[in-house]
Coordinates of C-alpha atoms in Angstrom, one line a residue:
M908 CA -0.3 0.0 0.0
I909 CA 1.5 3.4 -0.9
T910 CA 2.0 5.7 2.0
R911 CA 0.5 9.2 2.2
S912 CA 4.4 10.4 2.1
Q913 CA 4.7 8.4 -1.2
R914 CA 1.7 9.8 -2.4
A915 CA 3.0 13.2 -1.9
A916 CA 6.6 12.9 -3.2
R917 CA 5.2 11.2 -6.4
A918 CA 2.6 14.2 -7.5
R919 CA 5.7 17.0 -6.7
P920 CA 6.7 16.9 -10.5
A921 CA 3.2 17.3 -11.9
F922 CA 2.6 19.8 -9.3
K923 CA 6.3 21.5 -10.5
E924 CA 4.6 21.4 -14.3
R925 CA 1.8 23.1 -13.3
A926 CA 2.5 25.6 -10.6
P927 CA 3.9 28.2 -13.0
A928 CA 0.6 29.3 -14.2
L929 CA -1.0 29.1 -10.8
V930 CA 1.2 31.6 -9.3
A931 CA 0.5 33.6 -12.6
Q932 CA -2.9 34.3 -11.7
L933 CA -1.6 36.3 -9.0
G934 CA 0.7 38.0 -11.6
I935 CA 3.8 36.7 -10.7
G936 CA 5.2 34.8 -13.7
G937 CA 8.6 32.9 -14.2
P938 CA 9.5 29.5 -13.1
P939 CA 10.4 28.6 -9.4
F940 CA 13.5 29.5 -7.8
E941 CA 15.7 26.1 -7.0
H942 CA 18.5 26.1 -4.8
S943 CA 19.8 23.2 -2.7
D944 CA 18.8 24.7 0.5
L945 CA 15.5 25.4 -0.2
S946 CA 12.8 22.3 0.6
N947 CA 11.3 20.3 -2.0
L948 CA 7.9 20.3 -0.1
A949 CA 7.2 23.3 -1.9
L950 CA 7.7 25.6 -4.8
W951 CA 9.3 29.1 -4.6
F952 CA 8.7 31.8 -6.6
A953 CA 9.6 35.6 -6.7
S954 CA 8.6 39.0 -7.8
G955 CA 11.6 41.3 -7.3
P956 CA 12.6 42.4 -3.9
E957 CA 9.3 42.7 -3.0
T958 CA 7.1 39.8 -3.0
M959 CA 7.9 35.9 -2.2
V960 CA 5.4 33.5 -3.2
V961 CA 5.5 29.6 -1.6
A962 CA 3.1 27.2 -3.5
V963 CA 2.4 23.9 -1.6
G964 CA 0.8 20.6 -3.9
P965 CA -2.3 19.4 -3.2
E966 CA -1.0 16.0 -2.3
E967 CA 1.5 17.0 0.9
L968 CA 1.0 16.4 3.7
L969 CA -1.4 18.2 6.2
T970 CA 1.9 19.0 8.3
T971 CA 3.9 19.9 5.7
M972 CA 2.5 23.8 5.9
D973 CA 3.9 23.7 9.7
K974 CA 7.4 23.6 7.8
V975 CA 6.6 25.8 4.8
L976 CA 5.9 28.5 7.0
A977 CA 8.6 28.2 9.6
W978 CA 11.1 28.1 6.9
S979 CA 9.4 31.0 4.4
I980 CA 9.5 33.4 7.9
A981 CA 13.6 32.8 7.8
W982 CA 13.4 33.4 4.0
Q983 CA 11.3 35.9 3.0
G984 CA 13.7 39.0 4.3
D985 CA 11.8 42.2 3.9
R986 CA 9.4 40.8 1.1
R987 CA 5.9 40.2 1.5
L988 CA 5.0 36.8 1.6
V989 CA 2.1 34.8 -0.3
I990 CA 1.3 31.4 1.0
L991 CA -0.5 29.6 -1.6
C992 CA -2.2 26.4 -1.1
S993 CA -4.7 23.9 -1.4
D994 CA -8.4 24.5 -0.2
G995 CA -8.5 23.0 3.4
Y996 CA -5.0 23.5 4.0
E997 CA -5.1 26.8 5.5
G998 CA -6.7 26.9 8.5
K999 CA -3.6 27.0 10.9
T1000 CA -1.7 29.1 9.4
L1001 CA -4.2 31.5 9.6
E1002 CA -4.0 30.8 13.5
R1003 CA -0.8 31.6 13.7
L1004 CA -0.5 34.7 11.5
P1005 CA -1.9 37.3 13.9
W1006 CA 0.8 36.5 16.6
I1007 CA 4.1 36.9 13.6
T1008 CA 4.5 40.4 12.5
R1009 CA 6.0 39.7 9.1
P1010 CA 3.5 41.0 5.9
I1011 CA 2.2 37.6 4.9
E1012 CA -1.0 36.5 3.4
V1013 CA -2.4 33.3 2.6
H1014 CA -4.3 32.1 -0.7
T1015 CA -5.7 29.0 -2.0
Y1016 CA -6.9 26.9 -4.7
G1017 CA -9.0 24.4 -6.1
E1018 CA -9.1 21.2 -7.5
D1019 CA -9.0 22.5 -11.1
F1020 CA -6.3 25.0 -10.2
L1021 CA -8.1 27.9 -10.2
L1022 CA -7.5 30.5 -7.4
S1023 CA -10.0 30.5 -4.9
G1024 CA -8.7 33.9 -3.6
R1025 CA -7.1 35.6 -0.4
K1026 CA -8.1 33.9 2.7
A1027 CA -9.6 36.8 5.4
P1028 CA -7.1 37.5 8.1
L1029 CA -7.7 36.6 11.6
T1030 CA -7.6 38.9 14.8
K1031 CA -5.9 37.6 18.1
A1032 CA -9.4 37.5 19.8
E1033 CA -10.5 35.1 17.2
T1034 CA -7.7 32.7 17.3
I1035 CA -8.0 32.8 21.4
A1036 CA -12.1 32.2 20.6
L1037 CA -11.2 29.0 18.3
A1038 CA -9.2 27.4 20.9
R1039 CA -11.5 27.6 23.5
D1040 CA -14.2 25.3 21.6
P1041 CA -14.9 22.9 24.3
D1042 CA -16.0 20.5 21.5
G1043 CA -12.7 20.9 19.7
R1044 CA -10.2 21.2 21.6
P1045 CA -11.2 20.7 25.4
V1046 CA -9.0 20.7 28.5
R1047 CA -8.1 17.2 29.6
P1048 CA -7.3 17.2 33.2
L1049 CA -4.1 15.0 34.0
G1050 CA -5.9 13.1 36.6
S1051 CA -5.0 9.6 37.6
H1052 CA -5.2 6.2 35.8
E1053 CA -9.0 5.2 35.7
L1054 CA -8.3 1.9 37.4
G1055 CA -10.4 2.5 40.9
S1056 CA -10.6 -0.2 42.9
E1057 CA -9.9 -2.8 40.5
T1058 CA -6.1 -2.3 41.1
E1059 CA -5.9 -5.0 44.0
A1060 CA -8.6 -7.2 41.9
L1061 CA -6.1 -7.5 39.1
K1062 CA -3.3 -7.4 41.5
I1063 CA -1.7 -5.1 39.8
G1064 CA -1.4 -2.4 42.9
R1065 CA 1.8 -4.1 44.4
L1066 CA 3.2 -3.5 41.1
I1067 CA 1.9 0.1 40.8
R1068 CA 3.6 0.7 44.4
W1069 CA 6.7 -0.7 43.3
L1070 CA 7.2 1.6 40.1
D1071 CA 6.4 4.5 42.3
G1072 CA 8.8 3.5 44.8
N1073 CA 11.7 3.3 42.5
D1074 CA 14.2 6.0 42.6
Q1075 CA 15.4 5.4 39.1
L1076 CA 11.7 6.1 37.8
T1077 CA 9.8 9.0 37.1
P1078 CA 5.8 8.4 36.6
A1079 CA 4.0 10.4 33.9
G1080 CA 0.5 9.7 34.1
R1081 CA -2.1 10.3 31.5
Q1082 CA -5.9 9.3 31.5
H1083 CA -6.1 5.7 30.4
N1084 CA -2.2 5.5 30.3
H1085 CA 0.3 5.4 33.4
T1086 CA 3.9 5.5 32.0
W1087 CA 7.2 5.3 33.9
T1088 CA 10.4 6.3 32.3
C1089 CA 13.9 6.4 33.3
A1090 CA 16.2 9.2 32.2
G1091 CA 13.4 10.2 30.0
L1092 CA 13.2 7.0 28.3
G1093 CA 9.8 5.0 28.8
V1094 CA 10.3 1.4 30.6
A1095 CA 6.8 0.6 31.7
R1096 CA 3.6 1.3 30.6
M1097 CA 0.1 0.3 31.7
Q1098 CA -2.9 1.0 29.6
G1099 CA -6.5 0.3 30.0
K1100 CA -9.6 2.2 28.6
T1101 CA -12.0 -0.3 31.0
T1102 CA -11.6 -1.1 34.4
T1103 CA -11.7 -4.9 33.6
T1104 CA -8.3 -4.9 31.5
V1105 CA -5.3 -3.5 31.6
H1106 CA -2.4 -3.9 29.4
I1107 CA 1.3 -4.1 31.0
T1108 CA 4.1 -3.4 29.2
A1109 CA 7.8 -3.9 30.8
G1110 CA 10.9 -2.7 29.4
V1111 CA 11.6 -0.5 26.2
D1112 CA 9.0 -1.2 23.4
Y1113 CA 11.4 -1.2 20.5
S1114 CA 9.6 -1.0 16.8
K1115 CA 12.5 -3.1 15.8
P1116 CA 14.1 -5.4 18.8
V1117 CA 17.3 -6.6 18.0
P1118 CA 18.4 -10.4 20.0
G1119 CA 21.0 -9.4 22.2
V1120 CA 21.2 -5.8 21.6
K1121 CA 17.4 -4.8 22.3
E1122 CA 15.7 -6.6 24.2
P1123 CA 12.3 -6.8 23.2
A1124 CA 9.4 -5.6 25.4
F1125 CA 7.5 -7.9 27.9
K1126 CA 3.8 -7.6 27.5
V1127 CA 0.9 -9.2 29.2
S1128 CA -2.8 -8.4 29.6
V1129 CA -4.5 -8.8 32.9
T1130 CA -8.3 -9.2 34.0
R1131 CA -10.6 -10.6 36.9
D1132 CA -10.1 -13.9 35.7
K1133 CA -6.4 -13.5 35.1
P1134 CA -4.8 -11.4 37.3
L1135 CA -1.3 -11.0 37.3
T1136 CA 0.8 -13.7 38.6
D1137 CA 3.7 -13.7 40.5
E1138 CA 5.8 -14.9 37.4
D1139 CA 4.9 -12.3 35.8
F1140 CA 5.5 -9.8 38.4
D1141 CA 8.9 -11.0 38.7
E1142 CA 9.8 -11.0 35.1
I1143 CA 8.0 -7.3 34.8
K1144 CA 10.6 -6.2 37.3
A1145 CA 13.7 -7.8 35.8
R1146 CA 12.8 -6.4 32.4
I1147 CA 12.7 -3.1 34.2
R1148 CA 15.8 -3.3 35.8
R1149 CA 17.5 -4.2 32.8
A1150 CA 16.3 -1.2 30.7
C1151 CA 17.3 1.0 33.8
D1152 CA 20.8 -0.4 33.9
E1153 CA 21.2 0.1 29.9
R1154 CA 19.8 3.5 30.1
L1155 CA 21.6 4.6 33.0
G1156 CA 25.0 3.2 31.2
G1157 CA 25.7 6.0 29.0
D1158 CA 22.9 5.9 26.4
V1159 CA 22.8 9.4 24.4
T1160 CA 19.5 8.8 22.7
Y1161 CA 16.3 10.4 23.8
L1162 CA 18.4 13.8 24.9
E1163 CA 15.3 15.9 25.5
H1164 CA 13.5 13.4 27.3
R1165 CA 16.4 13.0 29.6
M1166 CA 16.6 17.0 30.0
Q1167 CA 13.1 17.0 31.1
C1168 CA 14.1 14.2 33.5
N1169 CA 17.1 16.5 35.3
L1170 CA 14.8 19.4 34.9
L1171 CA 11.9 17.9 37.0
K1172 CA 14.1 16.3 39.5
L1173 CA 15.5 20.0 40.1
L1174 CA 12.3 21.0 40.8
N1175 CA 12.5 21.4 44.8
G1176 CA 16.0 22.4 45.2
D1177 CA 18.6 24.7 44.7
P1178 CA 16.5 27.9 43.2
D1179 CA 19.7 28.7 40.8
L1180 CA 19.2 25.8 39.0
G1181 CA 16.7 24.6 36.7
L1182 CA 13.2 25.1 36.3
R1183 CA 13.7 27.2 39.3
R1184 CA 16.0 29.3 37.6
L1185 CA 13.2 30.3 35.4
G1186 CA 11.3 31.5 38.8
I1187 CA 8.7 28.7 38.3
K1188 CA 7.5 27.1 41.4
D1189 CA 5.7 24.3 40.4
A1190 CA 5.6 22.3 37.1
R1191 CA 3.3 19.4 35.6
R1192 CA 5.5 17.5 32.8
E1193 CA 4.0 16.6 29.4
Y1194 CA 0.8 18.7 29.8
P1195 CA -1.8 17.4 27.3
A1196 CA -2.9 20.4 25.1
Y1197 CA -3.9 21.2 21.4
R1198 CA -2.1 22.8 18.6
G1199 CA -4.5 24.4 16.7
E1200 CA -7.6 22.8 14.8
G1201 CA -7.9 19.6 17.2
D1202 CA -4.3 18.3 17.0
E1203 CA -3.5 16.8 20.3
G1204 CA 0.0 17.5 21.7
L1205 CA 2.0 17.5 24.7
I1206 CA 3.6 20.7 26.9
D1207 CA 6.8 19.7 27.5
F1208 CA 6.0 21.3 30.8
L1209 CA 3.5 23.7 32.2
G1210 CA 4.4 25.7 35.6
I1211 CA 3.5 28.4 37.4
D1212 CA 5.6 31.2 39.1
V1213 CA 5.8 33.0 42.3
D1214 CA 4.0 35.8 40.6
N1215 CA 1.0 33.0 39.2
R1216 CA 2.0 33.4 35.9
L1217 CA 1.5 30.3 33.7
H1218 CA 4.5 29.1 32.0
I1219 CA 4.9 27.2 28.7
V1220 CA 8.5 25.6 28.6
E1221 CA 9.6 24.2 25.6
T1222 CA 12.7 22.1 25.7
K1223 CA 15.0 21.7 22.6
A1224 CA 18.2 19.7 22.3
N1225 CA 18.1 19.8 18.5
P1226 CA 18.8 23.3 16.6
N1227 CA 17.2 21.8 13.4
D1228 CA 13.7 21.3 14.8
V1229 CA 12.4 24.1 12.5
P1230 CA 8.6 24.2 13.5
V1231 CA 9.4 24.7 17.3
V1232 CA 8.4 28.5 17.6
L1233 CA 4.9 27.7 15.9
Q1234 CA 4.3 24.6 18.2
A1235 CA 5.2 27.6 21.2
I1236 CA 2.4 29.8 19.0
D1237 CA -0.1 27.3 19.4
Y1238 CA 0.6 26.2 23.2
S1239 CA 0.2 29.7 24.4
V1240 CA -3.1 30.4 22.4
W1241 CA -4.8 27.2 23.8
V1242 CA -3.3 27.9 27.3
M1243 CA -4.7 31.5 27.3
A1244 CA -8.0 30.8 26.2
N1245 CA -8.5 27.8 28.6
Q1246 CA -6.0 29.1 31.6
T1247 CA -9.3 29.3 33.9
E1248 CA -10.2 25.7 33.2
I1249 CA -6.6 24.4 33.4
R1250 CA -6.2 25.6 36.8
N1251 CA -9.2 24.6 38.2
T1252 CA -9.8 21.0 36.7
M1253 CA -6.2 19.5 37.2
D1254 CA -6.4 18.2 40.7
P1255 CA -4.2 21.5 41.3
P1256 CA -0.9 20.8 44.1
P1257 CA -0.3 23.9 46.5
G1258 CA 0.8 27.0 44.5
W1259 CA -1.6 26.4 41.6
Q1260 CA -4.5 29.4 41.6
P1261 CA -7.5 30.7 39.5
A1262 CA -6.3 33.2 37.3
G1263 CA -6.0 36.5 38.8
S1264 CA -5.1 39.8 37.8
D1265 CA -1.8 38.8 36.1
D1266 CA -2.8 36.0 33.9
S1267 CA -0.5 36.7 31.0
I1268 CA 1.3 33.7 29.8
V1269 CA 5.3 33.1 29.4
I1270 CA 7.1 31.0 27.1
D1271 CA 10.2 29.6 28.1
F1272 CA 12.8 28.0 25.2
I1273 CA 15.4 25.8 27.0
C1274 CA 17.6 24.9 24.3
A1275 CA 20.9 22.7 24.6
P1276 CA 23.2 21.0 21.9
K1277 CA 22.3 18.0 19.8
V1278 CA 24.6 15.3 20.8
R1279 CA 24.7 12.1 18.6
S1280 CA 27.4 10.0 19.9
E1281 CA 29.4 9.1 23.0
K1282 CA 32.4 10.4 21.0
E1283 CA 30.9 13.8 20.5
L1284 CA 29.4 13.9 24.0
R1285 CA 33.1 13.5 25.1
S1286 CA 34.9 15.5 22.6
G1287 CA 34.2 18.9 24.5
R1288 CA 33.5 20.8 20.7
A1289 CA 31.1 23.5 20.7
L1290 CA 27.8 22.6 19.1
K1291 CA 25.1 24.7 18.5
A1292 CA 21.8 24.7 20.8
I1293 CA 19.7 27.6 18.4
G1294 CA 19.4 26.9 14.6
P1295 CA 19.7 29.9 12.1
Y1296 CA 15.7 29.4 11.6
M1297 CA 14.7 29.7 15.0
R1298 CA 16.2 33.0 15.3
A1299 CA 14.5 34.3 12.3
Q1300 CA 10.9 33.3 13.9
L1301 CA 11.8 34.6 17.3
H1302 CA 12.5 38.1 16.0
A1303 CA 9.0 37.8 13.8
L1304 CA 6.9 37.0 17.4
S1305 CA 4.5 39.5 18.1
P1306 CA 5.2 41.5 21.1
D1307 CA 2.2 40.3 22.5
L1308 CA 4.3 36.9 23.2
D1309 CA 6.2 37.1 26.5
W1310 CA 9.2 34.7 25.6
R1311 CA 13.0 34.0 26.9
I1312 CA 15.8 32.0 25.7
W1313 CA 17.5 29.5 28.3
L1314 CA 21.0 28.3 27.3
Q1315 CA 22.2 25.2 28.9
A1316 CA 25.4 24.1 27.8
G1317 CA 25.2 20.3 27.5
A1318 CA 21.7 18.6 27.3
L1319 CA 22.8 15.8 29.7
D1320 CA 24.0 17.8 32.8
E1321 CA 22.5 16.9 35.8
R1322 CA 22.7 20.4 37.6
C1323 CA 21.0 22.2 34.7
E1324 CA 22.6 25.5 34.9
L1325 CA 20.6 27.8 33.2
A1326 CA 22.0 30.7 31.5
E1327 CA 19.3 33.6 30.1
L1328 CA 20.0 35.1 26.7
P1329 CA 18.6 38.7 26.4
R1330 CA 16.9 39.0 23.3
N1331 CA 19.4 41.4 21.7
E1332 CA 22.1 39.3 22.4
I1333 CA 20.8 36.2 20.1
T1334 CA 23.7 36.5 17.8
E1335 CA 26.2 34.3 16.1
A1336 CA 28.6 36.1 18.5
Q1337 CA 27.6 33.4 21.0
V1338 CA 29.3 30.5 21.1
L1339 CA 25.9 28.1 20.9
V1340 CA 23.9 30.3 18.4
S1341 CA 24.0 29.7 14.6
K1342 CA 24.5 32.5 12.3
Q1343 CA 20.8 33.8 11.3
I1344 CA 19.7 32.6 7.7
D1345 CA 19.3 36.1 5.3
G1346 CA 16.9 35.8 3.1
W1347 CA 17.7 35.0 -0.7
K1348 CA 18.3 38.2 -3.0
W1349 CA 16.4 36.5 -5.6

């Protein structure tokens, strides 16, 4: 069966043939501009120094629009930017544009490759109202696993107590799904959408286990009729112990998860380290949220500071994660729209309060270099924490969004020493910051 990605790739040559005539309807002629640095997920056109057009084919994945907007903000320079896409692809882009200061328009076309016209821009208030839609993007309280009194009947209560008492593990519970991680890597999971059957996974659930290298996870389902046996309990503990030993023995994968784990451990510690350095007094990791148009996502940390302001914390150990700033916009708008419900429906711990006089949202980006191997980790070579696209996107954000950049020299630094980088110092003069992309002089 052909995948959506394969279908999109096969359709690109035909779209390249038809796109110039489509763009000509905007009064812009000529073939697309081609350069090795420009993605083939879209076609790029220019009309002198004034206008840039980015045309997206009708067979592309909807997520391609995220990347196209992120790239375009960096490449457009001082130009007016026109994003041209198939009818129905424009929604999330329109919701983000009020929070971006660059001149950007969205036009769509139909199946006949005739322009449908320019889409009306939204206001900030309209985007917040959309994010408040209780049917499309409800607040999903974290809560506890919905097993209730059945935990003892299924004989899994002792397993939960063992997992919660293991100091190598960090719980990350969600509705119908409890996960325990070791240094950011999931090593145990319980799932059950009913109160009568629970599926247990112990160890790392590799998509492609390798005998002797990547041990397959142990999986078992328990019910009232077939509760957890002593033998399965012992095997679950053994698999989890081996997964933890391997994880803590020098594995450098899943950098961001390990980074988050260290940040969380320091939450009740030194006020100059980790999330406390940001002024945050309490936080929830992987808070379930929405990223526009009903797309579910997880905020790395949702925290509250000493002034009762909510913080959206995004951790990044990959400078080439192009849409990270757009993702922060999505989460910010959703939290703005729903913060009263967020505060009141999540079984709040001490420190969480209803929205008060200062209900502003702060976005914190914690950035560290990406390490690909143990050798690279030991090399001491200066790697980048902030990529060239991120710089351009940050400078394009609306002043109504309060954001900060924090640098961490190493994603695996257990002390999590964070240095705030002032906005006017986000330049390549900083060792961890890449040179910003300049718009092409087409």
